[in-house]
CSV table of C-alpha atoms and ligand atoms in Angstrom, one decimal:
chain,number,residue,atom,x,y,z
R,1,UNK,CA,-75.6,-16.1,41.6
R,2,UNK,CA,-73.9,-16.4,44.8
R,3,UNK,CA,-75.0,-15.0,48.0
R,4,UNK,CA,-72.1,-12.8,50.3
R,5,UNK,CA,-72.2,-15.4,52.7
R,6,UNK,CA,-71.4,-18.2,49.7
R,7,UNK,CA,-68.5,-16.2,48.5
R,8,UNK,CA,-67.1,-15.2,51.8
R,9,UNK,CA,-67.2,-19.5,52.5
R,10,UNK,CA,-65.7,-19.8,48.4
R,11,UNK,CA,-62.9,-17.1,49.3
R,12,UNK,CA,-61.9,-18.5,52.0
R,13,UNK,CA,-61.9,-21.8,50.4
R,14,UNK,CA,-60.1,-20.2,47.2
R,15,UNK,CA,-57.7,-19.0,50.1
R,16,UNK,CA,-57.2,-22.1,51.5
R,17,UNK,CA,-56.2,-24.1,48.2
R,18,UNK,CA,-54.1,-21.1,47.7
R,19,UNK,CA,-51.8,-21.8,50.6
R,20,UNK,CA,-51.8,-25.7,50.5
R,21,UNK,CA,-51.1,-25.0,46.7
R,22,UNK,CA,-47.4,-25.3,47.5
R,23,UNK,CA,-45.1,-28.2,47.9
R,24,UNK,CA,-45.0,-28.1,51.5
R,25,UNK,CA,-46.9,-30.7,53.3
R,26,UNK,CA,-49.9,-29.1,55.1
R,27,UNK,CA,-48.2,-28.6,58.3
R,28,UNK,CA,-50.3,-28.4,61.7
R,29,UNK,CA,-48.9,-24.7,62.0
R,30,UNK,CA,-46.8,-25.7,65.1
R,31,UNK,CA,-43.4,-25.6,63.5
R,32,UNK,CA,-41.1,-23.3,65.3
R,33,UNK,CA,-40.5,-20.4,63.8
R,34,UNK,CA,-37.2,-19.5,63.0
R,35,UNK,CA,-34.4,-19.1,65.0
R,36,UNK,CA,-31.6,-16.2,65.1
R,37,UNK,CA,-29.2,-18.8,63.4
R,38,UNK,CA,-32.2,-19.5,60.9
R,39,UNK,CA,-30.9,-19.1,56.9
R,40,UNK,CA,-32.0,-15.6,55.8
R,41,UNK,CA,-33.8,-15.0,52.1
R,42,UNK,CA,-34.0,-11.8,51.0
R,43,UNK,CA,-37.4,-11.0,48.8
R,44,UNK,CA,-37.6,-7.8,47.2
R,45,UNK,CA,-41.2,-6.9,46.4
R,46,UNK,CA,-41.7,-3.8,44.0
R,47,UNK,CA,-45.4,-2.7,44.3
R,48,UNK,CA,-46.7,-0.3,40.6
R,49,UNK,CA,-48.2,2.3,43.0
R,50,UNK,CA,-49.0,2.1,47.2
R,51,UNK,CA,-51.9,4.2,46.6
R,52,UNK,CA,-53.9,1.4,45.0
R,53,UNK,CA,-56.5,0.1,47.5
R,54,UNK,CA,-56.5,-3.4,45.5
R,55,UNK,CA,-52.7,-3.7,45.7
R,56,UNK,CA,-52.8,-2.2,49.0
R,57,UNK,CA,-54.8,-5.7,50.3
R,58,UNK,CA,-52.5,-7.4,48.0
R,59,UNK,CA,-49.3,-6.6,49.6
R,60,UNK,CA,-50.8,-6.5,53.5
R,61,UNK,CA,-50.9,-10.3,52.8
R,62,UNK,CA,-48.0,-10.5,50.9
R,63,UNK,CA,-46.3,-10.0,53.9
R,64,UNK,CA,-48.9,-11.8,56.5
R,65,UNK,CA,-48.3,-14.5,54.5
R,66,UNK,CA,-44.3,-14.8,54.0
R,67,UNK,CA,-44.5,-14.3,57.8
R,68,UNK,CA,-47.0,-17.4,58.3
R,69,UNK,CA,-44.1,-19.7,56.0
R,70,UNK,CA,-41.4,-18.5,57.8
R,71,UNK,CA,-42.8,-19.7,61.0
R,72,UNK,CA,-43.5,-22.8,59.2
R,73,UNK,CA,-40.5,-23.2,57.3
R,74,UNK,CA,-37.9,-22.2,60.2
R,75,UNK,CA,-36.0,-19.6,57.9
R,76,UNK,CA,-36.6,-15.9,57.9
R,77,UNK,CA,-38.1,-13.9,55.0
R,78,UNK,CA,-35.8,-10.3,54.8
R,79,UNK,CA,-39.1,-8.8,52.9
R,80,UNK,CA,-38.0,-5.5,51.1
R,81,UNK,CA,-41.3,-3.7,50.2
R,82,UNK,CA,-40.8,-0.7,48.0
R,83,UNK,CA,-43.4,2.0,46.2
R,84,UNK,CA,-43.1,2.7,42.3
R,85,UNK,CA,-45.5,5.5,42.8
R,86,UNK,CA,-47.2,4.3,39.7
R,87,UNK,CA,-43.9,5.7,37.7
R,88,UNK,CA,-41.8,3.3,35.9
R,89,UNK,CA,-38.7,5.1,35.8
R,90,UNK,CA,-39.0,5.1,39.6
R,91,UNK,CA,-39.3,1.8,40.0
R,92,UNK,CA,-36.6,1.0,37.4
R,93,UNK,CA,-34.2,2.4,40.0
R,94,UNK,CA,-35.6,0.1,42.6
R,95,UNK,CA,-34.9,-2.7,40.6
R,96,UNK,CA,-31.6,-1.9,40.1
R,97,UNK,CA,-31.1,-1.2,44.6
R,98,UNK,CA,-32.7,-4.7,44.1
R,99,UNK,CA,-30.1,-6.1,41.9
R,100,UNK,CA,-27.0,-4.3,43.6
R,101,UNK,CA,-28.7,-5.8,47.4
R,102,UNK,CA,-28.4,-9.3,45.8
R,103,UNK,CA,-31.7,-10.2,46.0
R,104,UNK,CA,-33.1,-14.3,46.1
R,105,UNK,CA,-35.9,-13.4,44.5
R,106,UNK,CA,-38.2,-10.5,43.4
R,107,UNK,CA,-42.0,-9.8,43.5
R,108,UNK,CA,-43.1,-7.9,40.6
R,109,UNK,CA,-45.9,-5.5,39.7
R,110,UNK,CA,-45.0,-4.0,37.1
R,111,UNK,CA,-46.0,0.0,36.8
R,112,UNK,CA,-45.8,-0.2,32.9
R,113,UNK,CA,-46.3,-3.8,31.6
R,114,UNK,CA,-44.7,-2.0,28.2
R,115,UNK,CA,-41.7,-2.3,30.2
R,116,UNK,CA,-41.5,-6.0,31.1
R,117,UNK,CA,-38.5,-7.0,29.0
R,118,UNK,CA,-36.4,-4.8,29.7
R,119,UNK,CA,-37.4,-5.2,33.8
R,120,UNK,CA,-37.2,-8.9,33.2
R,121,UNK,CA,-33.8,-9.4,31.3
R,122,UNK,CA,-32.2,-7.6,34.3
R,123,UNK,CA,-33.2,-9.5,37.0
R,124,UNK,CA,-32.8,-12.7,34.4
R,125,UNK,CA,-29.1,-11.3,33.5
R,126,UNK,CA,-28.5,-10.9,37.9
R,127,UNK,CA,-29.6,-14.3,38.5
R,128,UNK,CA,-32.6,-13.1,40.3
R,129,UNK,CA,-35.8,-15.4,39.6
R,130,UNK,CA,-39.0,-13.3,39.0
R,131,UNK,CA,-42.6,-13.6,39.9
R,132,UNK,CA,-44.9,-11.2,38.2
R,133,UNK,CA,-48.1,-10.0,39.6
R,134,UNK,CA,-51.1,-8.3,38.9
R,135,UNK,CA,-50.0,-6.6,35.2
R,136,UNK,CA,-49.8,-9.3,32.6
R,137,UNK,CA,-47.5,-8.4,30.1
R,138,UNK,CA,-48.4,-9.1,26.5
R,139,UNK,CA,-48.0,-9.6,23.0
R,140,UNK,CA,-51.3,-8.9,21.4
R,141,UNK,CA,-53.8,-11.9,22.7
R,142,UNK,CA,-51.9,-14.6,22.7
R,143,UNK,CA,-52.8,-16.3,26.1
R,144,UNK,CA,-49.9,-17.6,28.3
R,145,UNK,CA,-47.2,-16.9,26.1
R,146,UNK,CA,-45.1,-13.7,26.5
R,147,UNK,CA,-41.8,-14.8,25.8
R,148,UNK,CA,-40.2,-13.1,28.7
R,149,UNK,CA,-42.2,-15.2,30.5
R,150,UNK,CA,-42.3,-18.5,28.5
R,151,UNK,CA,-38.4,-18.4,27.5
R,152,UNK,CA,-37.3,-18.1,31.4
R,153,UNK,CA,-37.5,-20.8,33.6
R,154,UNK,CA,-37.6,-18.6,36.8
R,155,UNK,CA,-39.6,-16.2,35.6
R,156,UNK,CA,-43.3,-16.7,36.0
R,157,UNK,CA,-47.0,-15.0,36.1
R,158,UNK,CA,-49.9,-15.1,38.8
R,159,UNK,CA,-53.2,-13.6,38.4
R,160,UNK,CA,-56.6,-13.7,37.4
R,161,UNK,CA,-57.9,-13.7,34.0
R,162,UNK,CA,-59.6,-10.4,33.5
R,163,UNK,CA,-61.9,-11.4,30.9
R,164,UNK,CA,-63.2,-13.8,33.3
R,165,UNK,CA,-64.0,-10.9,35.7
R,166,UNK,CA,-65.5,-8.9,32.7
R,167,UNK,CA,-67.6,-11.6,32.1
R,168,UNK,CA,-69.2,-12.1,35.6
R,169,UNK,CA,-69.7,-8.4,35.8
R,170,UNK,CA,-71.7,-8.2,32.4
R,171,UNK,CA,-73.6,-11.5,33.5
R,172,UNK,CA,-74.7,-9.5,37.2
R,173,UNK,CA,-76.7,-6.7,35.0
R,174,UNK,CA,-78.3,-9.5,32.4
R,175,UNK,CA,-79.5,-11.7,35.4
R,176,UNK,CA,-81.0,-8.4,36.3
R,177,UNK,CA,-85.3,-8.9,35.9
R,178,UNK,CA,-84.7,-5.8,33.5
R,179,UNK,CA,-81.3,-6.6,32.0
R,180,UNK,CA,-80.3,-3.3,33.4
R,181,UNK,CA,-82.8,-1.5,30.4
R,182,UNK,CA,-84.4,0.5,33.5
R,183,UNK,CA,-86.7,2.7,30.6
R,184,UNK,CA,-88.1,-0.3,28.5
R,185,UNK,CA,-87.1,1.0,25.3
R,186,UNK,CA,-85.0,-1.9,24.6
R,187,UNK,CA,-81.3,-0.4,24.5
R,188,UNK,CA,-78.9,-0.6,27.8
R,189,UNK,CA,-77.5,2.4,28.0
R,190,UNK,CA,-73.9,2.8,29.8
R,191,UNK,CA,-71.1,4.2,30.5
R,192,UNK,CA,-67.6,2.2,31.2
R,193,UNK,CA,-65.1,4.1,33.8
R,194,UNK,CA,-62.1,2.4,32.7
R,195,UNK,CA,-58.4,1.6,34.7
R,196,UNK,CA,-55.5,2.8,32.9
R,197,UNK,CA,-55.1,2.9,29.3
R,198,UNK,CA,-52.1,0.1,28.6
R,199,UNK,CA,-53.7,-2.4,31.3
R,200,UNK,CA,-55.1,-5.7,29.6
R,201,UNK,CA,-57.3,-5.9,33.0
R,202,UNK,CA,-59.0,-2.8,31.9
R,203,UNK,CA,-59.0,-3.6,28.4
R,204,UNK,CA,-60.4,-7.0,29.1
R,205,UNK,CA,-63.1,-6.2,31.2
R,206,UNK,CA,-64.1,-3.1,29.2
R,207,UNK,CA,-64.4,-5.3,26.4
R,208,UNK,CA,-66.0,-8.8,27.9
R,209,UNK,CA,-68.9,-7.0,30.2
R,210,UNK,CA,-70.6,-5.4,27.1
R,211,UNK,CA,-69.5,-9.2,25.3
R,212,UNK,CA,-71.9,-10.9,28.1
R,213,UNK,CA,-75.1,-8.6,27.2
R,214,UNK,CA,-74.2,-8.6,23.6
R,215,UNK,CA,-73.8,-12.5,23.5
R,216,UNK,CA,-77.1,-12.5,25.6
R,217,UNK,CA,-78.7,-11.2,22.6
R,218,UNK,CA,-79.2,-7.4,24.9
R,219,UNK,CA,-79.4,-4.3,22.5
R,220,UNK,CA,-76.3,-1.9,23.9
R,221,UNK,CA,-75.2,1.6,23.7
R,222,UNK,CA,-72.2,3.8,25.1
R,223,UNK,CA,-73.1,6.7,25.7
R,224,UNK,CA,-69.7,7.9,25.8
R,225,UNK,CA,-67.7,7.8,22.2
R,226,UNK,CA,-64.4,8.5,24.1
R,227,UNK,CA,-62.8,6.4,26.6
R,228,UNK,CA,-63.7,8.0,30.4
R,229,UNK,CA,-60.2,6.8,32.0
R,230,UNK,CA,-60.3,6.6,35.8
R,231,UNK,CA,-57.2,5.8,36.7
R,232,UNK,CA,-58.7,3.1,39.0
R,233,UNK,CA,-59.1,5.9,41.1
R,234,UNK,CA,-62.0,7.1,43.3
R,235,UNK,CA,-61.7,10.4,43.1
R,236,UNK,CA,-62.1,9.8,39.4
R,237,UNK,CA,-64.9,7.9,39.3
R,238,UNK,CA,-66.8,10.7,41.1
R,239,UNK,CA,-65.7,12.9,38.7
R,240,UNK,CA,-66.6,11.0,35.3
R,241,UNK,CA,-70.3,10.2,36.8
R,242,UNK,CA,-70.9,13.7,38.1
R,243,UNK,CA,-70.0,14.5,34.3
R,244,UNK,CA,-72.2,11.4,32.9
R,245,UNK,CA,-75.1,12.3,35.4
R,246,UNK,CA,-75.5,15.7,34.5
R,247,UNK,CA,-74.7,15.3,30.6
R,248,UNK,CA,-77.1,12.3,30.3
R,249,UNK,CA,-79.3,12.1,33.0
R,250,UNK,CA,-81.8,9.2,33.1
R,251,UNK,CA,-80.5,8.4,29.8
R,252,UNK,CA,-77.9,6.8,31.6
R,253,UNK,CA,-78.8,2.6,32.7
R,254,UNK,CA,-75.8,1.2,34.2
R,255,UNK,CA,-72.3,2.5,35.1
R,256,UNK,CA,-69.6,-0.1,34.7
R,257,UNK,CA,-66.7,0.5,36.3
R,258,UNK,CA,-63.1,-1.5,35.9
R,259,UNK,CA,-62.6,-1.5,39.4
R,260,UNK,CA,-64.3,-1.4,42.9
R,261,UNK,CA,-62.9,2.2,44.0
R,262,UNK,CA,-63.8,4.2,40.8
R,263,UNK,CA,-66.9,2.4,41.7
R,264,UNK,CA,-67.0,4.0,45.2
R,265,UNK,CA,-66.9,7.2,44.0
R,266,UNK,CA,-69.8,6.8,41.5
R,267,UNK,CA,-72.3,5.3,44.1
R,268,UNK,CA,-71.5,8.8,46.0
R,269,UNK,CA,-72.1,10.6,42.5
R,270,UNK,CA,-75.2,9.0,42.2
R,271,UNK,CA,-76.5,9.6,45.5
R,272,UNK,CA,-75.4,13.3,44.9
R,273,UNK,CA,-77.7,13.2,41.8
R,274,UNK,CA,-80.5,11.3,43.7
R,275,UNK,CA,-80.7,8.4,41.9
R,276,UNK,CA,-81.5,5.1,43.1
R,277,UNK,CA,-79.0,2.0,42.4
R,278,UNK,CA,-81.2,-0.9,41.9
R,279,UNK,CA,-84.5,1.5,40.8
R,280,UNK,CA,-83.5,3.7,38.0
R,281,UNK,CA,-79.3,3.0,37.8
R,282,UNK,CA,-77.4,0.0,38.1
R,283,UNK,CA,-73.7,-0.3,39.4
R,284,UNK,CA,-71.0,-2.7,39.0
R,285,UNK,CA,-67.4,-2.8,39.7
R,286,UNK,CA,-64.8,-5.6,40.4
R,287,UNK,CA,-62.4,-6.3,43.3
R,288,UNK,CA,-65.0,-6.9,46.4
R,289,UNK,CA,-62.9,-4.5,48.3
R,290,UNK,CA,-64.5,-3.8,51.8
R,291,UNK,CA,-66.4,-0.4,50.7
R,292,UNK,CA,-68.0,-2.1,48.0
R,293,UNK,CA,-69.2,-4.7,50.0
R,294,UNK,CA,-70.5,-2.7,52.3
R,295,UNK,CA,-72.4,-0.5,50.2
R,296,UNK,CA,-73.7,-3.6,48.0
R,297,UNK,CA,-75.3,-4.7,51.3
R,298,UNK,CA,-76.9,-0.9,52.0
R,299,UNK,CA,-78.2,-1.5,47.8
R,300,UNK,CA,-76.0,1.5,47.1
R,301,UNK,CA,-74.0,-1.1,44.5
R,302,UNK,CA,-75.6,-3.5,42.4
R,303,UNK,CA,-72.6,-5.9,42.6
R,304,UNK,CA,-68.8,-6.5,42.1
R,305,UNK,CA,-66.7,-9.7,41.6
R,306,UNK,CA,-64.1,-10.8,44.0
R,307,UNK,CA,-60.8,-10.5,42.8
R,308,UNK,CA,-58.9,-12.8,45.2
R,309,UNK,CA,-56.1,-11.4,47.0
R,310,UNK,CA,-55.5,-13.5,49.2
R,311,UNK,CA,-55.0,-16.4,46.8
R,312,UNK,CA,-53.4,-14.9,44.3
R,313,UNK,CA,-50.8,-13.4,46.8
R,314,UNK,CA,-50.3,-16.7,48.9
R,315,UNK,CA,-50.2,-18.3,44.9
R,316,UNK,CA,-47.0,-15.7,44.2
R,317,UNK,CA,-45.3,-16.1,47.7
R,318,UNK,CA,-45.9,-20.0,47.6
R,319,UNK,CA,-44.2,-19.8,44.0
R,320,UNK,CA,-41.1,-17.4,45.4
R,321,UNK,CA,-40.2,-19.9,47.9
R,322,UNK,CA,-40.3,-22.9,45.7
R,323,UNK,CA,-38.1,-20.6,43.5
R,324,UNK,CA,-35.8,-20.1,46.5
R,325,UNK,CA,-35.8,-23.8,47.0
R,326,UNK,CA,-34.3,-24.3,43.3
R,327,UNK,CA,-37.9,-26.3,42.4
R,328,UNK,CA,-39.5,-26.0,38.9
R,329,UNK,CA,-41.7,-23.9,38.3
R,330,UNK,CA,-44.9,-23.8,35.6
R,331,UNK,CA,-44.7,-20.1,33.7
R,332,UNK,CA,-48.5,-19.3,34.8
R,333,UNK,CA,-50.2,-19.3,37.8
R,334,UNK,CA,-54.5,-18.5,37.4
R,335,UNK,CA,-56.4,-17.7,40.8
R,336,UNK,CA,-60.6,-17.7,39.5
R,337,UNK,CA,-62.8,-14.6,40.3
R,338,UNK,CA,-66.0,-15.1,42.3
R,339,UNK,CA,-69.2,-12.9,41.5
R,340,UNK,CA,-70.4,-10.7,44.7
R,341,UNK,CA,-74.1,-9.6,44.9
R,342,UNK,CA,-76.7,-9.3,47.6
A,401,LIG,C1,-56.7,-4.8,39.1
A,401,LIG,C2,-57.6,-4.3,40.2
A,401,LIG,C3,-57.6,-2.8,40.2
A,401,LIG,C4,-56.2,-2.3,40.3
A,401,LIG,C5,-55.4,-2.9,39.2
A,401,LIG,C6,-53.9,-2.4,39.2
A,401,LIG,O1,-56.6,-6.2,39.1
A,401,LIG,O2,-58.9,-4.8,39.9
A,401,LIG,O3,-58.3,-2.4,41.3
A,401,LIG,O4,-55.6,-2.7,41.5
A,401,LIG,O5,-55.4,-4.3,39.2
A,401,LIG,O6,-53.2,-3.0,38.2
């Protein structure tokens, strides 16, 4: 298992690949930036929901990072940033601004991946290319083949495959001394605080956490029969542990949760309830956002994976302006997770 200070040196790494991942020579980062006479893109970026603290990293550096290439590449970025305030039909209309504004390229994350075709044949139909990000769309699980995606060749995917992330998480409770069986008995018993219902990264990782003990030949139960959806909120993941905690008590082993904020709110949940992560509860989430870190390092968390932002967003803008410079591009782009423990 990694050490923070490992995967700080691997992000930064993951980072670094990440932004020499494009066609541009490495440059010395002395190029000039660009002038008032520079061309102009315009790059509309249409975010699922601005109250996302994952996508809220995401699309900081989305535009820290156009900002970096456009001093590099002596041209100007015109980034147009917009909110779909997690509603579809909202950002439907903000597709179509970004259509009628004649948009070079557009930065997509999607608010319902149900909707992809229809999203994607009218940017296709505009002669806009597309990079999606963060929502896979899918068609069952088929791996790298949605035909929206496959059937365009300037429309493309970059993220990080969840069940990867799933995985790391499950393997951080069954390197656990204990396996994360805190009474003995010989059954883990959890709970799983899930992301949003249509979301294959909440699917996934629901699915491949409980695969990694299961495959590790560890005896499982849910103690929930229903799915506890959290909306990747943290307000929500208070809420579903203060539920869990009371209902279950020290019944309850290990909380997963899909993401690092739900997360958040069931460390304060189980303070609340005085429990002890790493004693009598364990607690795993996935992002590394700041507040996780922090509160793995206190031994409030038992550990999180890093979901890389900064790659995967310097993958998609690196892909937009290749895009913008007529080059081909592949139909997926796949940034790696990184597990995060003390
Ligand atoms: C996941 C991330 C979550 C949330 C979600 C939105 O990759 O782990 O925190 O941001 O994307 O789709």
């Amino acid at each position: 298992m990694k050490t923070f200070k490992k995967l700080l040196a691997s992000a930064l790494v993951v980072g670094m690949l990440a932004g020499c991942s494009s066609s541009e020579p490495a440059g010395s980062g002395s190029a000039a930036p660009a002038g008032d006479d520079a061309k102009t893109y315009n790059v509309g970026v249409a975010i699922y929901d601005y109250n996302d603290a994952f996508m809220t990293l995401y699309r900081n550096e989305i535009e820290s990072y156009f900002a970096e290439r456009a001093g590099k590449d002596g041209v100007q970025y015109n980034i147009k940033m917009v909110d779909g305030k997690n509603d579809q039909g909202e950002q439907g209309n903000q597709i179509d601004t970004f259509i009628a504004q004649k948009m070079d390229v557009v930065i997509l994350n999607l608010a319902m991946t149900s909707s992809a075709d229809t999203v994607i044949q009218k940017l296709v139909d505009a002669g806009i290319p597309v990079v999606l990000i963060n929502r896979e769309p899918k068609e069952g699980d088929v791996d790298e083949a949605y035909p929206g995606i496959v059937d365009n060749p300037t429309v493309c995917y970059v993220g990080a495959d969840a069940r990867q992330s799933g995985t790391i998480q499950g393997e951080i409770i069954v390197n656990l001394e204990n396996h994360g069986d805190v009474n003995g008995d010989g059954v883990v018993n959890y709970i799983m605080i899930q992301g949003q219902k249509e979301n294959s990264d909440a699917q996934y990782r629901t699915e491949y956490s409980i695969k990694a003990l299961t495959d590790a030949g560890i005896k499982v139960n849910n103690l929930y029969s229903d799915p506890q959806l959290g909306d990747w909120k943290r307000d929500l993941g208070a809420q579903i542990s203060d539920n869990a905690l009371a209902q279950f008590g020290n019944d309850l082993e290990v909380i997963f949760c899909n993401n690092d904020d739900m997360a958040c709110g069931a460390a304060t949940s189980i303070e609340k309830y005085g429990r002890k992560v790493g004693e009598d509860i364990y607690l795993v989430g996935v992002d590394a956002i700041q507040d996780a870190v922090d509160l793995i390092a206190q031994g409030k968390m038992t550990g999180t994976v890093l979901n890389d932002h900064i790659g995967q967003s310097h993958t998609a803008v690196d892909v937009a302006i290749d895009l913008l410079n007529g080059k081909e591009i592949k139909n997926y782009y796949w940034v790696d997770y990184l597990p995060v423990t003390e």
